[in-house]
mmCIF file of C-alpha atoms in Angstrom:
data_model
loop_
_atom_site.group_PDB
_atom_site.id
_atom_site.type_symbol
_atom_site.label_atom_id
_atom_site.label_comp_id
_atom_site.label_asym_id
_atom_site.label_seq_id
_atom_site.Cartn_x
_atom_site.Cartn_y
_atom_site.Cartn_z
ATOM 1 C CA MET A 1 -2.902 -37.090 0.461
ATOM 2 C CA LEU A 2 -4.186 -34.765 3.197
ATOM 3 C CA SER A 3 -4.986 -37.690 5.499
ATOM 4 C CA ARG A 4 -1.557 -39.050 4.876
ATOM 5 C CA ILE A 5 0.017 -35.747 5.883
ATOM 6 C CA ARG A 6 -2.142 -35.501 8.974
ATOM 7 C CA SER A 7 -1.231 -39.054 9.960
ATOM 8 C CA SER A 8 2.495 -38.376 9.784
ATOM 9 C CA ILE A 9 4.109 -36.560 12.685
ATOM 10 C CA GLY A 10 7.081 -35.762 10.530
ATOM 11 C CA ASN A 11 5.010 -34.013 7.863
ATOM 12 C CA ARG A 12 3.090 -32.107 10.530
ATOM 13 C CA LEU A 13 6.394 -30.922 12.091
ATOM 14 C CA ILE A 14 7.687 -29.878 8.667
ATOM 15 C CA ILE A 15 4.535 -27.950 7.929
ATOM 16 C CA ILE A 16 4.604 -26.252 11.284
ATOM 17 C CA ASN A 17 8.292 -25.459 10.782
ATOM 18 C CA CYS A 18 7.640 -23.951 7.396
ATOM 19 C CA LEU A 19 4.666 -21.844 8.627
ATOM 20 C CA VAL A 20 6.834 -20.557 11.496
ATOM 21 C CA MET A 21 9.653 -19.650 9.014
ATOM 22 C CA ILE A 22 7.221 -17.914 6.631
ATOM 23 C CA THR A 23 5.672 -15.974 9.533
ATOM 24 C CA LEU A 24 9.174 -14.978 10.732
ATOM 25 C CA LEU A 25 10.037 -13.881 7.166
ATOM 26 C CA CYS A 26 6.845 -11.764 6.878
ATOM 27 C CA PHE A 27 7.450 -10.113 10.233
ATOM 28 C CA SER A 28 11.126 -9.475 9.422
ATOM 29 C CA LEU A 29 10.320 -7.961 6.043
ATOM 30 C CA PHE A 30 7.605 -5.711 7.534
ATOM 31 C CA SER A 31 9.944 -4.586 10.272
ATOM 32 C CA TYR A 32 12.728 -3.999 7.829
ATOM 33 C CA TYR A 33 10.457 -1.948 5.513
ATOM 34 C CA LEU A 34 9.391 0.257 8.373
ATOM 35 C CA PHE A 35 12.927 0.687 9.691
ATOM 36 C CA SER A 36 14.400 1.292 6.241
ATOM 37 C CA ASN A 37 11.729 3.831 5.316
ATOM 38 C CA GLN A 38 12.308 5.639 8.566
ATOM 39 C CA ILE A 39 16.077 5.649 7.963
ATOM 40 C CA THR A 40 15.556 6.841 4.352
ATOM 41 C CA LEU A 41 13.406 9.754 5.601
ATOM 42 C CA GLN A 42 15.911 10.693 8.238
ATOM 43 C CA LYS A 43 18.750 10.556 5.703
ATOM 44 C CA GLU A 44 16.761 12.682 3.188
ATOM 45 C CA GLN A 45 15.925 15.135 5.947
ATOM 46 C CA ARG A 46 19.601 15.578 6.877
ATOM 47 C CA ALA A 47 20.482 15.917 3.146
ATOM 48 C CA MET A 48 17.753 18.561 2.702
ATOM 49 C CA GLN A 49 18.860 20.490 5.782
ATOM 50 C CA SER A 50 22.488 20.437 4.553
ATOM 51 C CA TYR A 51 21.454 21.661 1.098
ATOM 52 C CA LEU A 52 19.363 24.421 2.508
ATOM 53 C CA VAL A 53 21.999 25.695 4.908
ATOM 54 C CA ASN A 54 24.841 25.548 2.385
ATOM 55 C CA THR A 55 22.918 26.907 -0.608
ATOM 56 C CA LEU A 56 21.284 29.699 1.384
ATOM 57 C CA SER A 57 24.672 30.648 2.743
ATOM 58 C CA SER A 58 26.122 30.700 -0.814
ATOM 59 C CA LEU A 59 23.229 32.816 -2.029
ATOM 60 C CA ASP A 60 23.637 35.205 0.872
ATOM 61 C CA ASP A 61 27.319 35.590 0.063
ATOM 62 C CA LYS A 62 26.682 36.192 -3.632
ATOM 63 C CA ILE A 63 23.965 38.784 -3.004
ATOM 64 C CA LEU A 64 25.889 40.553 -0.294
ATOM 65 C CA ASP A 65 28.990 40.618 -2.481
ATOM 66 C CA ILE A 66 26.931 42.288 -5.223
ATOM 67 C CA GLY A 67 25.721 44.817 -2.651
ATOM 68 C CA ARG A 68 29.294 45.416 -1.522
ATOM 69 C CA ALA A 69 30.187 46.502 -5.054
ATOM 70 C CA SER A 70 28.155 49.658 -4.551
ATOM 71 C CA MET A 71 30.237 50.556 -1.555
ATOM 72 C CA LEU A 72 32.800 51.953 -4.027
ATOM 73 C CA ALA A 73 30.522 54.996 -4.462
ATOM 74 C CA TYR A 74 31.003 55.797 -0.728
ATOM 75 C CA ALA A 75 34.798 55.816 -0.892
ATOM 76 C CA ASP A 76 34.978 57.812 -4.130
ATOM 77 C CA ASP A 77 34.902 61.546 -3.525
ATOM 78 C CA TYR A 78 34.468 62.388 -7.256
ATOM 79 C CA THR A 79 31.381 60.218 -7.404
ATOM 80 C CA GLN A 80 29.827 61.885 -4.404
ATOM 81 C CA ASN A 81 30.606 65.386 -5.686
ATOM 82 C CA THR A 82 29.087 64.436 -9.051
ATOM 83 C CA LEU A 83 25.864 63.365 -7.342
ATOM 84 C CA LYS A 84 25.732 66.504 -5.153
ATOM 85 C CA ARG A 85 26.250 68.796 -8.240
ATOM 86 C CA SER A 86 24.361 66.778 -10.807
ATOM 87 C CA ASN A 87 21.845 69.539 -11.479
ATOM 88 C CA MET A 88 24.595 72.118 -11.804
ATOM 89 C CA LEU A 89 26.978 70.365 -14.180
ATOM 90 C CA GLY A 90 27.605 71.898 -17.581
ATOM 91 C CA TYR A 91 27.790 69.932 -20.776
ATOM 92 C CA ARG A 92 31.575 69.495 -20.658
ATOM 93 C CA GLU A 93 31.499 68.540 -16.955
ATOM 94 C CA GLU A 94 28.748 65.999 -17.715
ATOM 95 C CA LEU A 95 30.974 64.353 -20.367
ATOM 96 C CA GLU A 96 33.917 64.261 -18.004
ATOM 97 C CA ALA A 97 31.827 62.800 -15.205
ATOM 98 C CA SER A 98 30.311 60.232 -17.527
ATOM 99 C CA GLU A 99 33.796 59.170 -18.728
ATOM 100 C CA TYR A 100 35.099 58.910 -15.216
ATOM 101 C CA LEU A 101 32.134 56.928 -13.997
ATOM 102 C CA GLN A 102 32.366 54.592 -16.905
ATOM 103 C CA LYS A 103 35.968 53.833 -16.015
ATOM 104 C CA LEU A 104 35.001 53.431 -12.347
ATOM 105 C CA PHE A 105 32.193 50.981 -13.247
ATOM 106 C CA LEU A 106 34.471 49.024 -15.545
ATOM 107 C CA THR A 107 36.966 48.677 -12.690
ATOM 108 C CA MET A 108 34.097 47.293 -10.554
ATOM 109 C CA VAL A 109 33.155 44.543 -13.021
ATOM 110 C CA THR A 110 36.537 43.694 -14.595
ATOM 111 C CA SER A 111 37.434 41.103 -11.953
ATOM 112 C CA ARG A 112 33.963 39.536 -11.641
ATOM 113 C CA ASN A 113 31.375 38.109 -13.949
ATOM 114 C CA ASP A 114 28.244 38.393 -11.899
ATOM 115 C CA ILE A 115 27.475 42.102 -12.357
ATOM 116 C CA THR A 116 25.398 42.820 -15.492
ATOM 117 C CA SER A 117 24.525 46.459 -15.052
ATOM 118 C CA ILE A 118 25.222 49.402 -12.718
ATOM 119 C CA LEU A 119 22.908 52.414 -12.578
ATOM 120 C CA LEU A 120 23.771 55.534 -10.548
ATOM 121 C CA PHE A 121 21.025 58.022 -9.534
ATOM 122 C CA ASP A 122 20.996 61.243 -7.745
ATOM 123 C CA ASN A 123 17.851 61.946 -5.656
ATOM 124 C CA GLU A 124 15.765 62.443 -8.742
ATOM 125 C CA LYS A 125 17.105 61.003 -11.967
ATOM 126 C CA LEU A 126 19.545 58.615 -13.588
ATOM 127 C CA VAL A 127 23.144 60.092 -13.687
ATOM 128 C CA SER A 128 25.165 57.311 -15.260
ATOM 129 C CA LYS A 129 24.720 53.768 -16.488
ATOM 130 C CA TYR A 130 27.041 50.876 -17.253
ATOM 131 C CA SER A 131 25.468 47.780 -18.789
ATOM 132 C CA LEU A 132 26.769 44.554 -20.415
ATOM 133 C CA ALA A 133 23.276 43.544 -21.674
ATOM 134 C CA SER A 134 21.834 46.716 -23.236
ATOM 135 C CA ILE A 135 19.718 47.311 -20.166
ATOM 136 C CA SER A 136 17.998 50.681 -20.112
ATOM 137 C CA LEU A 137 15.504 52.482 -17.958
ATOM 138 C CA LYS A 138 12.053 53.159 -19.216
ATOM 139 C CA THR A 139 11.472 56.793 -19.958
ATOM 140 C CA SER A 140 8.607 57.082 -17.476
ATOM 141 C CA PHE A 141 10.780 56.089 -14.518
ATOM 142 C CA GLU A 142 11.174 58.665 -11.863
ATOM 143 C CA LEU A 143 12.432 58.010 -8.401
ATOM 144 C CA SER A 144 9.885 60.187 -6.626
ATOM 145 C CA THR A 145 6.820 58.687 -8.336
ATOM 146 C CA ASN A 146 7.725 55.128 -9.340
ATOM 147 C CA ALA A 147 5.599 52.641 -7.393
ATOM 148 C CA TRP A 148 8.187 49.896 -7.549
ATOM 149 C CA PHE A 149 10.976 52.114 -6.140
ATOM 150 C CA GLN A 150 8.812 53.656 -3.407
ATOM 151 C CA ASN A 151 7.297 50.309 -2.359
ATOM 152 C CA ASN A 152 10.752 48.723 -1.949
ATOM 153 C CA MET A 153 12.234 51.759 -0.100
ATOM 154 C CA LEU A 154 9.322 51.650 2.392
ATOM 155 C CA ASN A 155 8.725 47.868 2.823
ATOM 156 C CA THR A 156 11.885 45.956 1.920
ATOM 157 C CA PRO A 157 14.238 45.657 4.956
ATOM 158 C CA LEU A 158 17.905 46.387 4.726
ATOM 159 C CA MET A 159 20.397 43.520 4.346
ATOM 160 C CA SER A 160 23.311 42.999 6.798
ATOM 161 C CA ASN A 161 25.559 45.088 4.570
ATOM 162 C CA GLY A 162 23.208 48.063 4.375
ATOM 163 C CA ALA A 163 21.988 47.472 0.860
ATOM 164 C CA ARG A 164 18.397 46.700 -0.081
ATOM 165 C CA LEU A 165 17.224 43.742 -2.204
ATOM 166 C CA MET A 166 14.715 45.154 -4.643
ATOM 167 C CA VAL A 167 11.777 42.862 -5.484
ATOM 168 C CA GLY A 168 8.585 43.082 -7.323
ATOM 169 C CA GLY A 169 7.788 44.271 -10.882
ATOM 170 C CA ILE A 170 11.328 45.049 -12.031
ATOM 171 C CA ASP A 171 10.035 44.730 -15.650
ATOM 172 C CA SER A 172 8.148 47.977 -15.135
ATOM 173 C CA VAL A 173 11.386 49.776 -14.622
ATOM 174 C CA LEU A 174 13.994 48.180 -16.921
ATOM 175 C CA ARG A 175 14.044 47.434 -20.618
ATOM 176 C CA THR A 176 15.949 44.217 -21.073
ATOM 177 C CA PRO A 177 16.942 42.076 -24.113
ATOM 178 C CA MET A 178 15.249 38.731 -24.615
ATOM 179 C CA PHE A 179 17.160 35.478 -24.534
ATOM 180 C CA LYS A 180 16.123 31.791 -24.914
ATOM 181 C CA ASN A 181 17.112 31.083 -21.323
ATOM 182 C CA PRO A 182 14.428 32.637 -19.136
ATOM 183 C CA PHE A 183 16.922 33.139 -16.296
ATOM 184 C CA ASP A 184 18.842 35.510 -18.563
ATOM 185 C CA ASN A 185 15.781 37.713 -19.016
ATOM 186 C CA TYR A 186 15.203 38.566 -15.388
ATOM 187 C CA TYR A 187 17.499 40.331 -13.001
ATOM 188 C CA LEU A 188 18.200 40.567 -9.329
ATOM 189 C CA CYS A 189 18.662 44.168 -8.237
ATOM 190 C CA VAL A 190 20.406 45.468 -5.162
ATOM 191 C CA MET A 191 19.931 49.155 -4.296
ATOM 192 C CA ARG A 192 22.176 51.215 -1.883
ATOM 193 C CA GLU A 193 21.626 54.646 -0.664
ATOM 194 C CA ILE A 194 24.653 56.841 -1.100
ATOM 195 C CA ASN A 195 25.276 59.350 1.700
ATOM 196 C CA SER A 196 27.861 62.072 1.911
ATOM 197 C CA PHE A 197 29.970 62.406 5.009
ATOM 198 C CA SER A 198 30.051 66.084 5.545
ATOM 199 C CA PRO A 199 27.291 66.950 5.858
ATOM 200 C CA TYR A 200 25.806 63.453 6.354
ATOM 201 C CA GLU A 201 22.918 63.382 3.873
ATOM 202 C CA ARG A 202 21.603 61.272 1.031
ATOM 203 C CA VAL A 203 22.961 62.300 -2.312
ATOM 204 C CA GLY A 204 21.768 59.432 -4.488
ATOM 205 C CA PHE A 205 21.360 55.687 -5.125
ATOM 206 C CA MET A 206 23.289 52.927 -6.861
ATOM 207 C CA LEU A 207 21.403 50.051 -8.431
ATOM 208 C CA VAL A 208 23.460 46.937 -9.231
ATOM 209 C CA CYS A 209 21.821 44.266 -11.372
ATOM 210 C CA THR A 210 22.761 40.631 -12.011
ATOM 211 C CA ARG A 211 20.989 37.950 -14.042
ATOM 212 C CA MET A 212 18.905 35.328 -12.290
ATOM 213 C CA THR A 213 21.214 32.808 -13.980
ATOM 214 C CA MET A 214 23.617 33.450 -11.123
ATOM 215 C CA LEU A 215 21.065 32.463 -8.477
ATOM 216 C CA ASP A 216 19.824 29.476 -10.469
ATOM 217 C CA LYS A 217 23.408 28.247 -10.851
ATOM 218 C CA VAL A 218 24.021 28.388 -7.154
ATOM 219 C CA ALA A 219 20.688 26.831 -6.278
ATOM 220 C CA ARG A 220 21.145 23.903 -8.739
ATOM 221 C CA SER A 221 24.743 23.188 -7.895
ATOM 222 C CA SER A 222 23.952 20.509 -5.327
ATOM 223 C CA VAL A 223 20.220 19.764 -5.836
ATOM 224 C CA ALA A 224 19.261 16.160 -6.726
ATOM 225 C CA ASP A 225 17.685 15.159 -10.002
ATOM 226 C CA GLY A 226 13.954 15.664 -9.970
ATOM 227 C CA SER A 227 14.043 18.055 -6.971
ATOM 228 C CA ARG A 228 12.758 21.601 -7.163
ATOM 229 C CA TYR A 229 13.594 24.827 -5.353
ATOM 230 C CA VAL A 230 11.789 28.112 -4.779
ATOM 231 C CA LEU A 231 13.623 31.213 -3.499
ATOM 232 C CA ALA A 232 11.341 33.874 -1.968
ATOM 233 C CA ASP A 233 11.623 36.973 0.189
ATOM 234 C CA THR A 234 10.024 37.459 3.609
ATOM 235 C CA ARG A 235 7.101 39.417 2.086
ATOM 236 C CA GLY A 236 5.973 36.346 0.123
ATOM 237 C CA ASN A 237 7.359 37.313 -3.341
ATOM 238 C CA ILE A 238 9.024 34.677 -5.494
ATOM 239 C CA ILE A 239 12.464 35.790 -6.539
ATOM 240 C CA CYS A 240 13.503 32.697 -8.492
ATOM 241 C CA GLU A 241 12.408 29.087 -8.938
ATOM 242 C CA ASP A 242 13.724 26.113 -10.853
ATOM 243 C CA SER A 243 11.303 26.172 -13.776
ATOM 244 C CA GLY A 244 12.063 29.778 -14.777
ATOM 245 C CA GLN A 245 8.389 30.663 -15.133
ATOM 246 C CA TRP A 246 7.653 32.746 -12.104
ATOM 247 C CA PHE A 247 9.803 35.732 -11.154
ATOM 248 C CA TYR A 248 8.564 38.293 -8.622
ATOM 249 C CA ASP A 249 5.119 36.660 -8.483
ATOM 250 C CA ARG A 250 3.226 36.105 -5.250
ATOM 251 C CA MET A 251 3.904 32.792 -3.406
ATOM 252 C CA ASN A 252 0.321 32.361 -2.372
ATOM 253 C CA GLU A 253 -0.752 32.485 -6.010
ATOM 254 C CA ARG A 254 1.847 30.250 -7.659
ATOM 255 C CA PHE A 255 2.699 27.882 -4.734
ATOM 256 C CA PRO A 256 -0.073 28.039 -2.173
ATOM 257 C CA GLU A 257 0.928 24.553 -0.977
ATOM 258 C CA LEU A 258 4.186 25.887 0.410
ATOM 259 C CA GLU A 259 2.398 28.108 2.963
ATOM 260 C CA GLN A 260 2.104 25.055 5.253
ATOM 261 C CA VAL A 261 5.842 24.366 5.179
ATOM 262 C CA THR A 262 7.548 25.447 8.336
ATOM 263 C CA ASN A 263 11.224 26.310 8.810
ATOM 264 C CA GLY A 264 13.369 23.197 9.202
ATOM 265 C CA GLN A 265 10.423 20.782 9.234
ATOM 266 C CA MET A 266 9.801 18.218 6.481
ATOM 267 C CA THR A 267 6.229 18.437 5.160
ATOM 268 C CA ASN A 268 4.490 16.414 2.432
ATOM 269 C CA VAL A 269 2.869 18.644 -0.278
ATOM 270 C CA THR A 270 1.374 17.820 -3.704
ATOM 271 C CA ILE A 271 2.221 20.235 -6.598
ATOM 272 C CA ASP A 272 0.910 19.556 -10.094
ATOM 273 C CA GLY A 273 -0.063 16.044 -9.132
ATOM 274 C CA VAL A 274 3.403 15.156 -7.771
ATOM 275 C CA GLU A 275 3.997 14.437 -4.106
ATOM 276 C CA PHE A 276 7.023 16.117 -2.614
ATOM 277 C CA CYS A 277 8.769 16.299 0.693
ATOM 278 C CA ALA A 278 9.264 19.994 1.285
ATOM 279 C CA MET A 279 11.503 21.907 3.711
ATOM 280 C CA SER A 280 12.404 25.533 4.047
ATOM 281 C CA SER A 281 15.127 27.612 5.642
ATOM 282 C CA CYS A 282 15.286 31.375 6.285
ATOM 283 C CA SER A 283 18.214 33.695 6.029
ATOM 284 C CA ASP A 284 18.968 36.535 8.482
ATOM 285 C CA LYS A 285 21.460 38.276 6.177
ATOM 286 C CA CYS A 286 19.386 38.861 2.984
ATOM 287 C CA ASN A 287 15.897 38.154 4.386
ATOM 288 C CA LEU A 288 15.372 35.214 2.004
ATOM 289 C CA THR A 289 13.535 31.923 2.355
ATOM 290 C CA LEU A 290 14.621 28.951 0.312
ATOM 291 C CA PHE A 291 12.287 25.952 -0.276
ATOM 292 C CA LEU A 292 13.506 22.562 -1.358
ATOM 293 C CA LEU A 293 11.016 19.998 -2.796
ATOM 294 C CA SER A 294 12.218 16.411 -3.197
ATOM 295 C CA PRO A 295 9.837 13.996 -4.976
ATOM 296 C CA VAL A 296 8.730 11.181 -2.691
ATOM 297 C CA GLU A 297 9.069 8.658 -5.513
ATOM 298 C CA GLU A 298 12.758 9.520 -5.949
ATOM 299 C CA ILE A 299 13.411 9.426 -2.268
ATOM 300 C CA TYR A 300 12.057 5.888 -1.973
ATOM 301 C CA ARG A 301 13.416 4.681 -5.344
ATOM 302 C CA GLN A 302 16.852 3.750 -4.023
ATOM 303 C CA ALA A 303 15.349 2.418 -0.785
ATOM 304 C CA ARG A 304 13.003 0.165 -2.764
ATOM 305 C CA THR A 305 15.926 -1.208 -4.729
ATOM 306 C CA THR A 306 17.703 -2.123 -1.486
ATOM 307 C CA GLN A 307 14.529 -3.434 -0.024
ATOM 308 C CA THR A 308 13.980 -5.738 -2.990
ATOM 309 C CA MET A 309 17.510 -7.060 -2.780
ATOM 310 C CA VAL A 310 17.215 -7.659 0.974
ATOM 311 C CA SER A 311 13.797 -9.317 0.487
ATOM 312 C CA VAL A 312 15.171 -11.671 -2.153
ATOM 313 C CA ILE A 313 18.152 -12.564 0.016
ATOM 314 C CA MET A 314 16.031 -13.118 3.154
ATOM 315 C CA ALA A 315 13.455 -15.160 1.203
ATOM 316 C CA ALA A 316 16.231 -17.314 -0.334
ATOM 317 C CA SER A 317 17.785 -17.753 3.093
ATOM 318 C CA ILE A 318 14.477 -18.780 4.721
ATOM 319 C CA LEU A 319 13.782 -21.171 1.857
ATOM 320 C CA LEU A 320 17.219 -22.754 2.251
ATOM 321 C CA ILE A 321 16.703 -23.064 5.978
ATOM 322 C CA MET A 322 13.320 -24.615 5.425
ATOM 323 C CA MET A 323 14.804 -27.122 3.021
ATOM 324 C CA ILE A 324 17.707 -28.025 5.304
ATOM 325 C CA SER A 325 15.544 -28.263 8.407
ATOM 326 C CA SER A 326 13.068 -30.461 6.479
ATOM 327 C CA VAL A 327 15.841 -32.801 5.448
ATOM 328 C CA VAL A 328 17.328 -32.904 8.931
ATOM 329 C CA LEU A 329 13.876 -33.392 10.444
ATOM 330 C CA ARG A 330 13.071 -36.289 8.041
ATOM 331 C CA ARG A 331 16.400 -37.955 8.757
ATOM 332 C CA GLY A 332 15.858 -37.444 12.516
ATOM 333 C CA LEU A 333 12.383 -39.007 12.348
ATOM 334 C CA SER A 334 13.272 -41.841 9.944
ATOM 335 C CA PRO A 335 14.098 -44.316 12.803
ATOM 336 C CA PHE A 336 10.710 -43.672 14.360
ATOM 337 C CA SER A 337 9.101 -44.302 10.907
ATOM 338 C CA LYS A 338 10.935 -47.612 10.646
ATOM 339 C CA LEU A 339 9.928 -48.499 14.157
ATOM 340 C CA ALA A 340 6.288 -47.785 13.298
ATOM 341 C CA VAL A 341 6.589 -50.091 10.294
ATOM 342 C CA ALA A 342 8.125 -52.821 12.384
ATOM 343 C CA MET A 343 5.353 -52.545 14.968
ATOM 344 C CA ASP A 344 2.726 -52.646 12.218
ATOM 345 C CA SER A 345 4.269 -55.908 10.908
ATOM 346 C CA PHE A 346 3.717 -57.643 14.269
ATOM 347 C CA GLY A 347 1.175 -60.443 14.011
ATOM 348 C CA LEU A 348 0.699 -64.172 13.644
ATOM 349 C CA ASP A 349 2.805 -64.210 10.515
ATOM 350 C CA ASN A 350 5.573 -62.262 12.161
ATOM 351 C CA MET A 351 5.819 -62.879 15.824
ATOM 352 C CA ARG A 352 9.322 -61.593 16.169
ATOM 353 C CA PRO A 353 9.881 -58.350 14.301
ATOM 354 C CA MET A 354 13.201 -56.920 15.193
ATOM 355 C CA PHE A 355 14.347 -53.375 14.658
ATOM 356 C CA SER A 356 18.118 -52.643 14.725
ATOM 357 C CA ILE A 357 19.586 -49.141 14.808
ATOM 358 C CA ASP A 358 23.119 -48.070 15.553
ATOM 359 C CA ARG A 359 22.296 -44.899 17.455
ATOM 360 C CA GLU A 360 22.591 -43.940 21.133
ATOM 361 C CA ASP A 361 19.915 -41.186 21.182
ATOM 362 C CA GLU A 362 16.230 -41.473 22.012
ATOM 363 C CA ALA A 363 15.596 -43.384 18.795
ATOM 364 C CA GLY A 364 18.282 -45.946 19.700
ATOM 365 C CA ARG A 365 16.972 -46.434 23.196
ATOM 366 C CA LEU A 366 13.446 -46.778 21.868
ATOM 367 C CA ALA A 367 14.613 -49.416 19.311
ATOM 368 C CA ASN A 368 16.446 -51.368 22.045
ATOM 369 C CA ALA A 369 13.411 -51.195 24.307
ATOM 370 C CA PHE A 370 11.250 -52.454 21.409
ATOM 371 C CA ASN A 371 13.559 -55.349 20.776
ATOM 372 C CA ARG A 372 13.584 -56.314 24.503
ATOM 373 C CA MET A 373 9.792 -56.070 24.522
ATOM 374 C CA MET A 374 9.649 -58.460 21.558
ATOM 375 C CA ASP A 375 12.047 -60.813 23.258
ATOM 376 C CA THR A 376 9.950 -60.764 26.422
ATOM 377 C CA ILE A 377 6.686 -61.296 24.515
ATOM 378 C CA ASN A 378 8.168 -64.206 22.577
ATOM 379 C CA ASP A 379 9.582 -65.693 25.782
ATOM 380 C CA LEU A 380 6.168 -65.432 27.386
ATOM 381 C CA ILE A 381 4.477 -67.055 24.375
ATOM 382 C CA ILE A 382 7.020 -69.866 24.355
ATOM 383 C CA SER A 383 6.609 -70.439 28.116
ATOM 384 C CA GLN A 384 2.856 -70.448 27.716
ATOM 385 C CA TYR A 385 2.990 -73.046 25.017
ATOM 386 C CA GLN A 386 5.415 -75.082 27.043
ATOM 387 C CA SER A 387 3.082 -74.938 30.018
ATOM 388 C CA LYS A 388 0.196 -76.155 27.871
ATOM 389 C CA ILE A 389 2.322 -79.008 26.456
ATOM 390 C CA ASP A 390 3.409 -79.962 29.954
ATOM 391 C CA LEU A 391 -0.153 -79.900 31.174
ATOM 392 C CA GLN A 392 -1.406 -82.078 28.264
ATOM 393 C CA GLU A 393 1.426 -84.625 28.925
#
């Protein structure tokens, strides 16, 4: 069988043609895989950048808006007078101030659903509280000695609206009810210093609290399935993350892999045995850093489906081309095969094999030349015999 293939020009040409087609298919598929993977990564990078920019902007707006709620204390003279005279108020005045502040706080939260609690302090103690979730201060809390408060006042930078995002061990300050959803059990707190205008001096603080559910809702609004997010401050404290396990923990303890992620650059990291493409973006308004982690398997899943479809189509196309080219090649070489058979039949038993073909290409010219050669040979044989006969006579 092998010797038959080797002895046939047509079979060798068909095999060479098939090998060329297969090589072309492999090279095309390899190039397509590289190109499609690169396009997939570029597309994912643009999607991650868009998510980070839009989500971080929404988070900034939400947090700044919560901070703006505390501005009401600046514009309200009664509130400022209450804070200035908090140590001199009688029992009746305290009741009146409490009733007034409760109405004021109710006005602040009536038109919005993101504020859970408002706590108003003078320079030493709690003056008034409004809470929708039975939040209370621990009895040991004092502004002048509490480590959480002092650490934030010294080390946490002001946001663009003048308020301060309080981070760290908030659970050491507040007593909060427990819910099944972990995001309902932790709170984001924004603190604002309240200063009087004349004379200009600090008269107290307002602490506005909202559940982490608000941050989680914003962060999850446009994140893809299987992706993760981590929201941290510039000091390396986790504020919120998608699993709801770590609030106000240190980044280098819970997610040390993210330390190698630079702003705006896609980096591959492995967390809990899963490989992710990670990217981060920083905010100038609220001093936050948002990390997005997209699983590599999910990124390439859709690309692999497309690659499989393209591979099947390309392989089927190459196979069809190979079949068509083989048929065309066999038909094109069939006259030469017939000519070879005719030439093999030449002998004493067949001195005049003729080969007829109705074609004007190379095969037709070769067949005509073969027929003329047979005529010439036969004419020479006849003339030779005739010469011998004449000589004998």
